[in-house]
PDB file of C-alpha atoms and ligand atoms in Angstrom:
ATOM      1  CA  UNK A  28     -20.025  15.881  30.827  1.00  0.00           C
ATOM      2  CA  UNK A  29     -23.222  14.828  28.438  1.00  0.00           C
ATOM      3  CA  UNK A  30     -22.893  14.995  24.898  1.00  0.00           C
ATOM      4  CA  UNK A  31     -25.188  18.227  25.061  1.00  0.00           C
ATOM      5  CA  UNK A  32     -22.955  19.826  26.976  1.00  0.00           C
ATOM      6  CA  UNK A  33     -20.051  18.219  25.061  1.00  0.00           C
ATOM      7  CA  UNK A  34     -18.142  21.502  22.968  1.00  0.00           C
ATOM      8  CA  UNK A  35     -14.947  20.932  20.869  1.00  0.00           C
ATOM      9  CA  UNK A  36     -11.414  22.951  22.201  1.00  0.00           C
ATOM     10  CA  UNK A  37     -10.172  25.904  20.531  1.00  0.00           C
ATOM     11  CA  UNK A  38      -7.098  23.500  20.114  1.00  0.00           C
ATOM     12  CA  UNK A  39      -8.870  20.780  18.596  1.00  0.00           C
ATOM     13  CA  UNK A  40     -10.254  23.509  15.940  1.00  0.00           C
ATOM     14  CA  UNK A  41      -6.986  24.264  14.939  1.00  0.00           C
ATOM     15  CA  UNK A  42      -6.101  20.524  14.741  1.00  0.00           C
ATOM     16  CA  UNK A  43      -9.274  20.125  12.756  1.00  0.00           C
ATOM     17  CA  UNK A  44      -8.172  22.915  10.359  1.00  0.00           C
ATOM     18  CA  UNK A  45      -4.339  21.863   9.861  1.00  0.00           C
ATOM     19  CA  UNK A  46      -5.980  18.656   9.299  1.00  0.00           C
ATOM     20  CA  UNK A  47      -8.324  20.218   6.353  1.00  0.00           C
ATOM     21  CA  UNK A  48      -5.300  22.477   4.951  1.00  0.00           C
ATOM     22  CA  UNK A  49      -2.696  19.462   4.570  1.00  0.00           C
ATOM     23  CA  UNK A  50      -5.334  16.515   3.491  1.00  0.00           C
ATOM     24  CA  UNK A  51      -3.457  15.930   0.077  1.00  0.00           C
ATOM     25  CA  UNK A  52      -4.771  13.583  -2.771  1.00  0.00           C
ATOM     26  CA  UNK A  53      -1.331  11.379  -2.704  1.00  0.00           C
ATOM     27  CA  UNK A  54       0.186   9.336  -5.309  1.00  0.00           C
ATOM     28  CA  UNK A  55       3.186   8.876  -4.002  1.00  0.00           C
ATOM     29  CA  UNK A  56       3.782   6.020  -1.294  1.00  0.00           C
ATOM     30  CA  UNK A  57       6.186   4.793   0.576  1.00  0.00           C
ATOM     31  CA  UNK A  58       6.837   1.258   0.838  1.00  0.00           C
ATOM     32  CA  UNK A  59       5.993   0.709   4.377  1.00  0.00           C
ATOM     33  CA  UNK A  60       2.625  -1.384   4.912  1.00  0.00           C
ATOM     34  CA  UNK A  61      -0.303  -0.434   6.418  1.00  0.00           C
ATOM     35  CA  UNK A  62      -0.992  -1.498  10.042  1.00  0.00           C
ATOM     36  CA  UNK A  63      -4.496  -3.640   9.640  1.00  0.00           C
ATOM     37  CA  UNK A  64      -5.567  -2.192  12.715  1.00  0.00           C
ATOM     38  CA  UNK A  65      -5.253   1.328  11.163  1.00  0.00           C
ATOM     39  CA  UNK A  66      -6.823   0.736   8.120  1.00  0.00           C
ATOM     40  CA  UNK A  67      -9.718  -0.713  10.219  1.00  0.00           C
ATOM     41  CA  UNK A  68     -10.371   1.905  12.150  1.00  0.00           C
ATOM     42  CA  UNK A  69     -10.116   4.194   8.874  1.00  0.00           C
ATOM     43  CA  UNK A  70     -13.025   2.497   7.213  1.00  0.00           C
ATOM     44  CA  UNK A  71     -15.196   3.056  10.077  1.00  0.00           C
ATOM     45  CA  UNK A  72     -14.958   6.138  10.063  1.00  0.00           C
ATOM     46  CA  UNK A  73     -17.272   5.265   6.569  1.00  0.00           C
ATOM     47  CA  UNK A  74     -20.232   4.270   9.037  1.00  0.00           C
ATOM     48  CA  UNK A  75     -20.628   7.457  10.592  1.00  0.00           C
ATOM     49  CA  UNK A  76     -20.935   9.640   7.390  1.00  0.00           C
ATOM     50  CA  UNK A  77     -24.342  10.410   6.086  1.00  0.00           C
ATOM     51  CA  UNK A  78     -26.561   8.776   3.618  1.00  0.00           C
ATOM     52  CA  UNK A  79     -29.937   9.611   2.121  1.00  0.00           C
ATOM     53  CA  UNK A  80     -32.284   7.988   3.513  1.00  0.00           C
ATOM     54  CA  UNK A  81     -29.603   6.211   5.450  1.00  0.00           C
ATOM     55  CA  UNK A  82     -29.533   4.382   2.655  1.00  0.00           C
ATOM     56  CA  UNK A  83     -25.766   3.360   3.344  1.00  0.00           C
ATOM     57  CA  UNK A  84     -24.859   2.695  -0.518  1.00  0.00           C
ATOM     58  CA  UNK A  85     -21.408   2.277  -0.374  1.00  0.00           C
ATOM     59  CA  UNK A  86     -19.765  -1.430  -1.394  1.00  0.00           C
ATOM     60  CA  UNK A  87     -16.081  -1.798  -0.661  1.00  0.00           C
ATOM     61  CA  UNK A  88     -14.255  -4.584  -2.757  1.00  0.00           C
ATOM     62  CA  UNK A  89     -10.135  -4.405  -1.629  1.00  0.00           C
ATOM     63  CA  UNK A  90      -7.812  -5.694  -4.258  1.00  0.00           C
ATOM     64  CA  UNK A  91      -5.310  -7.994  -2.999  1.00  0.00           C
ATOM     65  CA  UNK A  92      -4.351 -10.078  -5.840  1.00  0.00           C
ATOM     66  CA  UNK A  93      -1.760  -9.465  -8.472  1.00  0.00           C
ATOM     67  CA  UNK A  94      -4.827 -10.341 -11.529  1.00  0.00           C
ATOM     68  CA  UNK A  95      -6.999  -7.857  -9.928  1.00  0.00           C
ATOM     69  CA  UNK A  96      -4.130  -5.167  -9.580  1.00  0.00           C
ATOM     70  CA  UNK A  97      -2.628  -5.777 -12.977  1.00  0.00           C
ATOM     71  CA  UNK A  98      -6.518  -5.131 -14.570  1.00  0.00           C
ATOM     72  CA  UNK A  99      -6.674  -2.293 -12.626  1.00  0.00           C
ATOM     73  CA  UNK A 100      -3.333  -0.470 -13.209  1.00  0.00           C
ATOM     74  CA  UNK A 101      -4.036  -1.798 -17.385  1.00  0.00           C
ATOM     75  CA  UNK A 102      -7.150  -0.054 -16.952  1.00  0.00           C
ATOM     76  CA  UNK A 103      -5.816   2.896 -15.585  1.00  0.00           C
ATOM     77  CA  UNK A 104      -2.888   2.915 -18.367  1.00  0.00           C
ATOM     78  CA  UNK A 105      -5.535   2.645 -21.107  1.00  0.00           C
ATOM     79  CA  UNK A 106      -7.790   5.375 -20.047  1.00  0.00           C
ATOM     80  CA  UNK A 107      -4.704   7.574 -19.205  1.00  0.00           C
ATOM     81  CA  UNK A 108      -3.125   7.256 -22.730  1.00  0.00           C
ATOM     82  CA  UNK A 109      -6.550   8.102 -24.269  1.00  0.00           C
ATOM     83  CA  UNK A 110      -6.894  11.254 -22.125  1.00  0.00           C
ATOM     84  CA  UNK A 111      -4.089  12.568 -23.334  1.00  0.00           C
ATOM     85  CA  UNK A 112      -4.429  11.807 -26.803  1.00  0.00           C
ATOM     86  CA  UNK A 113      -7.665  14.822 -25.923  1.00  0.00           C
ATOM     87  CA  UNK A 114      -4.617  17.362 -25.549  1.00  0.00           C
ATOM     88  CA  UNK A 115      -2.264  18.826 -27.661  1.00  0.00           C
ATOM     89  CA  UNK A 116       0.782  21.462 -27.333  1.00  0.00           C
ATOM     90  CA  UNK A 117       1.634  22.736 -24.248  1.00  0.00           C
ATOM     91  CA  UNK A 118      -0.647  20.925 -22.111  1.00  0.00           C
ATOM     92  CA  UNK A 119      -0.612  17.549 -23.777  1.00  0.00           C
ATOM     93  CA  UNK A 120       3.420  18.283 -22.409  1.00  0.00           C
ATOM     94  CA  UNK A 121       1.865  19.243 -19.172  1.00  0.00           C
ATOM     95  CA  UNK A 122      -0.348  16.119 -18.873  1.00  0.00           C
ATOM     96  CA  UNK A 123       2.357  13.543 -19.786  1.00  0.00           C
ATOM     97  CA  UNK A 124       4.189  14.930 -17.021  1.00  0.00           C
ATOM     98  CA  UNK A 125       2.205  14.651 -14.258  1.00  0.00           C
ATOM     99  CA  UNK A 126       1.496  11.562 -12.134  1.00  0.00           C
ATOM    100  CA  UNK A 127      -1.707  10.246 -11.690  1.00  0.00           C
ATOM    101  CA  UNK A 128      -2.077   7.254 -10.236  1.00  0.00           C
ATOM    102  CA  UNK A 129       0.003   5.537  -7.242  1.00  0.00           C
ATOM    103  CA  UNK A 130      -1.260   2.463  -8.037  1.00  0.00           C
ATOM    104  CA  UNK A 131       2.064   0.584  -9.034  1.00  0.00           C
ATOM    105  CA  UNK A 132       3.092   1.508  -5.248  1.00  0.00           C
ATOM    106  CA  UNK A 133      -0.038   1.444  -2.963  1.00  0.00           C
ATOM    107  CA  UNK A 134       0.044  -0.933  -0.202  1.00  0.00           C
ATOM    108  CA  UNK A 135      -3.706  -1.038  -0.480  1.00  0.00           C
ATOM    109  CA  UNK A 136      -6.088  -0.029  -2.986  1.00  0.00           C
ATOM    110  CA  UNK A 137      -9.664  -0.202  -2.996  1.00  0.00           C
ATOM    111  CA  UNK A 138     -12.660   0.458  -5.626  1.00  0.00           C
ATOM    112  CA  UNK A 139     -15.489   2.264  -3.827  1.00  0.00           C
ATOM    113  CA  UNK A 140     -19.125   1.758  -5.636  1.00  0.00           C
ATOM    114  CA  UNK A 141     -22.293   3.179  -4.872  1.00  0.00           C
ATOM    115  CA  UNK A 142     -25.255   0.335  -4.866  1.00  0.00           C
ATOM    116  CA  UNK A 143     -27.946   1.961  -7.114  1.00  0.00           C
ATOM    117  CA  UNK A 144     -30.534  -0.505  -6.471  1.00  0.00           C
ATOM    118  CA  UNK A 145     -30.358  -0.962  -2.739  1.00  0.00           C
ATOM    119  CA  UNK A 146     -33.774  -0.647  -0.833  1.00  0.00           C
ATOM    120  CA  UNK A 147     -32.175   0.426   2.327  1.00  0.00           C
ATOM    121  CA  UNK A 148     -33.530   3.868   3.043  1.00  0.00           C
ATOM    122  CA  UNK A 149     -36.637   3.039   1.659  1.00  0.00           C
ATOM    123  CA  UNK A 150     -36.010   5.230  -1.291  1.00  0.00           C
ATOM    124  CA  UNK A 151     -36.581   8.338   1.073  1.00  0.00           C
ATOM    125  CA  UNK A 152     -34.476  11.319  -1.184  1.00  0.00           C
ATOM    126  CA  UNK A 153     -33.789   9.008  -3.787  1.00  0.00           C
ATOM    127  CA  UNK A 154     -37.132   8.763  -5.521  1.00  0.00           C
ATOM    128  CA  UNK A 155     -36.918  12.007  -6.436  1.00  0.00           C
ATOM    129  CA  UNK A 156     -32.973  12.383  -7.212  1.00  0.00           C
ATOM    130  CA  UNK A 157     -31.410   8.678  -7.386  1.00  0.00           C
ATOM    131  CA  UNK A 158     -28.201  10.456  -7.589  1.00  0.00           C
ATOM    132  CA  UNK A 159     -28.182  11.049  -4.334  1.00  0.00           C
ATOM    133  CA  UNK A 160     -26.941   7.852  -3.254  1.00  0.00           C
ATOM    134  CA  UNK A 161     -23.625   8.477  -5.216  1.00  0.00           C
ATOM    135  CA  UNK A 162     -23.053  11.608  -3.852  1.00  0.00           C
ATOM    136  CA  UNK A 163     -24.055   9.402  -0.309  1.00  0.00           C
ATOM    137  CA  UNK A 164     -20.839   7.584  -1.018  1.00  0.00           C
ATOM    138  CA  UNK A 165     -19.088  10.523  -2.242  1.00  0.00           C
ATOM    139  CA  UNK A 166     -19.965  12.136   1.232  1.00  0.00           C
ATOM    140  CA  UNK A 167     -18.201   8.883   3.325  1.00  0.00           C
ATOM    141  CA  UNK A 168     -15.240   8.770   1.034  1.00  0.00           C
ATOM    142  CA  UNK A 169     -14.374  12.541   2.713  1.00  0.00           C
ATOM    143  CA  UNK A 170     -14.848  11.472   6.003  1.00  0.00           C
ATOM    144  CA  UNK A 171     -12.515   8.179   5.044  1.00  0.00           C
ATOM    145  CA  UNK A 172      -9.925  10.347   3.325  1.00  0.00           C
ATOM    146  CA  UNK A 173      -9.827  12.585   6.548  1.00  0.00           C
ATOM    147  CA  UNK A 174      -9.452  10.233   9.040  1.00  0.00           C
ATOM    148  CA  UNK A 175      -6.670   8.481   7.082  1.00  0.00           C
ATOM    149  CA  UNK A 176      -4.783  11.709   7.109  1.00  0.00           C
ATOM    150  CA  UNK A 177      -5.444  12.130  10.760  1.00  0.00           C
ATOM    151  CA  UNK A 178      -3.972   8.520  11.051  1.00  0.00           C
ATOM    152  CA  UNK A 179      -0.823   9.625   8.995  1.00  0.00           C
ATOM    153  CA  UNK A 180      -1.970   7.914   5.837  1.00  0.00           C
ATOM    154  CA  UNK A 181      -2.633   9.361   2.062  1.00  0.00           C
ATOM    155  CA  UNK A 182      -5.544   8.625   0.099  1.00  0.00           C
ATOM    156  CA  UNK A 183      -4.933   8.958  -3.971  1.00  0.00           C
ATOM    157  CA  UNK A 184      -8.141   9.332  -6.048  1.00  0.00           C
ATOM    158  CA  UNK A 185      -7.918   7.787  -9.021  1.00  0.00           C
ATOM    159  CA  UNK A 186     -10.684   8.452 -11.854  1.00  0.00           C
ATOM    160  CA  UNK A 187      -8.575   7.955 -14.905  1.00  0.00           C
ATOM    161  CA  UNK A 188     -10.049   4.503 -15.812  1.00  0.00           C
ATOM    162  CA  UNK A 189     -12.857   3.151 -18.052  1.00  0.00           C
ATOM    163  CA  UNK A 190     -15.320   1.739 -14.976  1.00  0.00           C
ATOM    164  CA  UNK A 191     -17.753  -0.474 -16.852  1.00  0.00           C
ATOM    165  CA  UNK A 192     -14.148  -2.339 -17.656  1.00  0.00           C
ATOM    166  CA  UNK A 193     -13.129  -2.174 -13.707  1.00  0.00           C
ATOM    167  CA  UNK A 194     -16.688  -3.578 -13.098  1.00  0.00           C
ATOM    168  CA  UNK A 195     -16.698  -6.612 -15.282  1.00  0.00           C
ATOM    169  CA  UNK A 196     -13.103  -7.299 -14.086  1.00  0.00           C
ATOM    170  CA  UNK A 197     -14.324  -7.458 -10.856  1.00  0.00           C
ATOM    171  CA  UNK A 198     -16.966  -8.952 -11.152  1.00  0.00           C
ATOM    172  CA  UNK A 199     -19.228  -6.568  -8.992  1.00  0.00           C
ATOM    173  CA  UNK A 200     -22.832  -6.625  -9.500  1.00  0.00           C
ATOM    174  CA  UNK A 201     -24.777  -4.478 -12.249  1.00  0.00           C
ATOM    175  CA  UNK A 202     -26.374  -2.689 -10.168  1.00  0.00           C
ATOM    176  CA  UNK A 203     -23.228  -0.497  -8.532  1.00  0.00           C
ATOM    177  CA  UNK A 204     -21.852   2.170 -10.034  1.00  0.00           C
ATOM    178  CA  UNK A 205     -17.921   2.765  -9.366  1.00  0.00           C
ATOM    179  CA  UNK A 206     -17.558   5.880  -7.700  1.00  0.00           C
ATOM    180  CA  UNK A 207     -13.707   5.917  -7.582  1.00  0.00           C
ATOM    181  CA  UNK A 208     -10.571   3.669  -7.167  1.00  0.00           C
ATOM    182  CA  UNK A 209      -8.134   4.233  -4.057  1.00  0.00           C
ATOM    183  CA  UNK A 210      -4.361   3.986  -3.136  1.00  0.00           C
ATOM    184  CA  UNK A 211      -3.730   4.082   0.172  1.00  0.00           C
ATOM    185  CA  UNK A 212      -0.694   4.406   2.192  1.00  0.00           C
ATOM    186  CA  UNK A 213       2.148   6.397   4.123  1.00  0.00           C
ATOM    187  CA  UNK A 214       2.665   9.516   1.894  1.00  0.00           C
ATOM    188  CA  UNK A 215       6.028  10.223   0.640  1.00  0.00           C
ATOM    189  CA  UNK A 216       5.832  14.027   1.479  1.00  0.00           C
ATOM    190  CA  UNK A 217       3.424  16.517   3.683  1.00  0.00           C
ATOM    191  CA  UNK A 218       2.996  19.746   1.581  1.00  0.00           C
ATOM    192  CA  UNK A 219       0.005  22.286   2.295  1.00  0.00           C
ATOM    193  CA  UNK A 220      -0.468  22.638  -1.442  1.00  0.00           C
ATOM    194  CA  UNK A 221      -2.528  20.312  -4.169  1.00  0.00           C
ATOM    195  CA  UNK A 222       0.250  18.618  -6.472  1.00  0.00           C
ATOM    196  CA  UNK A 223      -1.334  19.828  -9.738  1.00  0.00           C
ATOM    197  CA  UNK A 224      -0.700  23.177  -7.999  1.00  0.00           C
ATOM    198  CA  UNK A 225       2.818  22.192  -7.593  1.00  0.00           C
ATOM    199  CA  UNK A 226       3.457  21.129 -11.183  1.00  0.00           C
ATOM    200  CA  UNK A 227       1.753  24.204 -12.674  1.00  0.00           C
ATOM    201  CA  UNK A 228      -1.551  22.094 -14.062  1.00  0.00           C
ATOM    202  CA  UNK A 229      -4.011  24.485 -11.945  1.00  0.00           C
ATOM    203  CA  UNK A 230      -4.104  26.991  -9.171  1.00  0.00           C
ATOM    204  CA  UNK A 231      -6.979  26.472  -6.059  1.00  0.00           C
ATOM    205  CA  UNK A 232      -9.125  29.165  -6.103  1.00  0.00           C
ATOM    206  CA  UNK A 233      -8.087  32.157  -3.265  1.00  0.00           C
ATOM    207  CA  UNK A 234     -11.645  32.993  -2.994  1.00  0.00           C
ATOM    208  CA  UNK A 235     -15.396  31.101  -2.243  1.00  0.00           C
ATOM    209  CA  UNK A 236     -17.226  32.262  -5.338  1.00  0.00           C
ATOM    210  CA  UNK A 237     -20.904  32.778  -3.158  1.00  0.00           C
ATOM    211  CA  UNK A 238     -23.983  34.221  -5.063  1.00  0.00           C
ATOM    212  CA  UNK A 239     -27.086  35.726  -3.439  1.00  0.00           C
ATOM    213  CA  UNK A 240     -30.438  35.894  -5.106  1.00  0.00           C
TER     214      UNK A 240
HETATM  215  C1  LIG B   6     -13.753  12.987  -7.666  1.00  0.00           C
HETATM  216  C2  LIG B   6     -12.265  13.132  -7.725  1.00  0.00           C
HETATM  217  C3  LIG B   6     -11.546  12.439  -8.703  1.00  0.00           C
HETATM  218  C4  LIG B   6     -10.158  12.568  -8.782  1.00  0.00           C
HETATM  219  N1  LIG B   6      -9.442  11.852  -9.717  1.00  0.00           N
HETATM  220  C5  LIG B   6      -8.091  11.925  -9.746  1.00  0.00           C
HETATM  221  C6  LIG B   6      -7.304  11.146 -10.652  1.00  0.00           C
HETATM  222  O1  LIG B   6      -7.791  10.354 -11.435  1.00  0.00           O
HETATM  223  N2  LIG B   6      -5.955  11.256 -10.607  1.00  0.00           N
HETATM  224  C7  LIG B   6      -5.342  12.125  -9.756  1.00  0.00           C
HETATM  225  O2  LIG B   6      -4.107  12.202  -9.755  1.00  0.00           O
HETATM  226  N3  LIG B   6      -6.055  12.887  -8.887  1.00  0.00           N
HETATM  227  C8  LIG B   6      -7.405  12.785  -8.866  1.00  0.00           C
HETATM  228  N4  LIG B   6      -8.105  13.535  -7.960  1.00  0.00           N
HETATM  229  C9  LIG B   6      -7.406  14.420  -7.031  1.00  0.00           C
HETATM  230  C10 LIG B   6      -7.469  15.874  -7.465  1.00  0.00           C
HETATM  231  O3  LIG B   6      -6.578  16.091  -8.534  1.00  0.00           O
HETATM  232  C11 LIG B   6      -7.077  16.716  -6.255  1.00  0.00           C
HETATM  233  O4  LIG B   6      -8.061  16.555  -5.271  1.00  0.00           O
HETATM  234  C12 LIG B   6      -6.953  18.209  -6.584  1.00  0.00           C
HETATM  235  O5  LIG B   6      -5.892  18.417  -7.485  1.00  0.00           O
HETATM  236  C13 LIG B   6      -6.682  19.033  -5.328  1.00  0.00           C
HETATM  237  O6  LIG B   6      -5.572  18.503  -4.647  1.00  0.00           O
HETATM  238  P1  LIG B   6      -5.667  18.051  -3.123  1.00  0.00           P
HETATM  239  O7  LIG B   6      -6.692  16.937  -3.059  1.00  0.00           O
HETATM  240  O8  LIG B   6      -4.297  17.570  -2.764  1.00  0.00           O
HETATM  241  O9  LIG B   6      -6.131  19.237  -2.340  1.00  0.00           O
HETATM  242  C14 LIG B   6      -9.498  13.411  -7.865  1.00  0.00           C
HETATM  243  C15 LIG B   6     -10.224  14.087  -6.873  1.00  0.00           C
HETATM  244  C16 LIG B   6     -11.586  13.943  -6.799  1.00  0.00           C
HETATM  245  C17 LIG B   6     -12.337  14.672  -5.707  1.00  0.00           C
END
């Protein structure tokens, strides 16, 4: 078969779909490691996603050491206890509950930034919105998360931090941009609905809100 005439299985739809309906953001990790091999084939799935002016922003750094961990998970702490200092009542209660980082568990955790300056691409899309090249990165971090849960991994999102801090801590250049930190590992659970769901912080929509003009 040629890849023209190449068309996916009605099973592999479904796959594709249970894959899309349990992808969780996870911040809760078991203690087993992550197979290197895995994890490898995870971030490739990085070079395939698409890129303005295939412009290929995205600059990995993997924290490994306990300094670059502990600045991380301070960072985090920092930011979190100033975020909910913004609430009050009810949801302050709410906020203090939930959990928002795995980062004192992750086997691995990575900060993802988006090179602002690079000349790859030639500046084709990005001359006229630079942003792009974020959302670039944004784009490959899907197709990472995804793969990872195809793989039987979690991916937790964490934006709770103050990234001009994360930046000089690690010592990335000033150019990049962070676009988020990562914990990554073997989820604790497999539920079909978003934890904030769960713990009564917000409901997904039921319903694509789609205007016409
Ligand atoms: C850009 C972005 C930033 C996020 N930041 C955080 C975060 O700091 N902490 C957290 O617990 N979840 C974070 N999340 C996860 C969202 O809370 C989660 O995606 C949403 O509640 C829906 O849940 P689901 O991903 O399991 O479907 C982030 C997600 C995205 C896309």
């Amino acid at each position: 078969m040629t890849l023209q005439e190449l068309a996916f299985s009605e099973e592999f739809r479904s796959q594709f779909d249970l894959l899309l309906r349990l992808r969780r953001d996870v911040r809760r990790f078991r203690s087993t490691p992550v197979d290197e091999a895995v994890l490898t084939r995870c971030l490739d799935a990085i070079q395939l996603a698409p890129s303005v002016g295939l412009s290929e922003p995205w600059r990995i750094i993997r924290l490994t050491s306990d300094a670059a961990r502990a600045a991380a998970f301070n960072n985090f702490q920092a930011a979190n206890a100033q975020a909910l200092a913004g609430y009050s009542g009810d949801r302050a209660e709410r906020y203090a509950q939930l959990k928002l980082t795995g980062m004192q568990e992750a086997p691995v955790q990575l900060a993802i930034y988006c090179d602002d300056a690079t000349i790859k691409g030639h500046g084709l899309g990005a001359a006229t919105m630079p942003e792009m090249r974020r959302y670039s990165v944004v784009t490959a971090i899907t197709l990472f998360w995804l793969k990872l849960r195809a793989e039987g991994l979690g991916l937790g999102w964490v934006s709770v931090l103050d990234p001009d801090q994360l930046s000089q801590d690690l010592q990335v250049p000033q150019d990049w941009r962070l676009i988020g930190y990562f914990c990554l590992g073997h989820p604790e659970q497999t539920s079909d609905t978003p934890e904030l769901e769960q713990k009564g912080w917000e409901v997904r929509r039921r319903a694509l809100p789609i205007e016409t003009r």
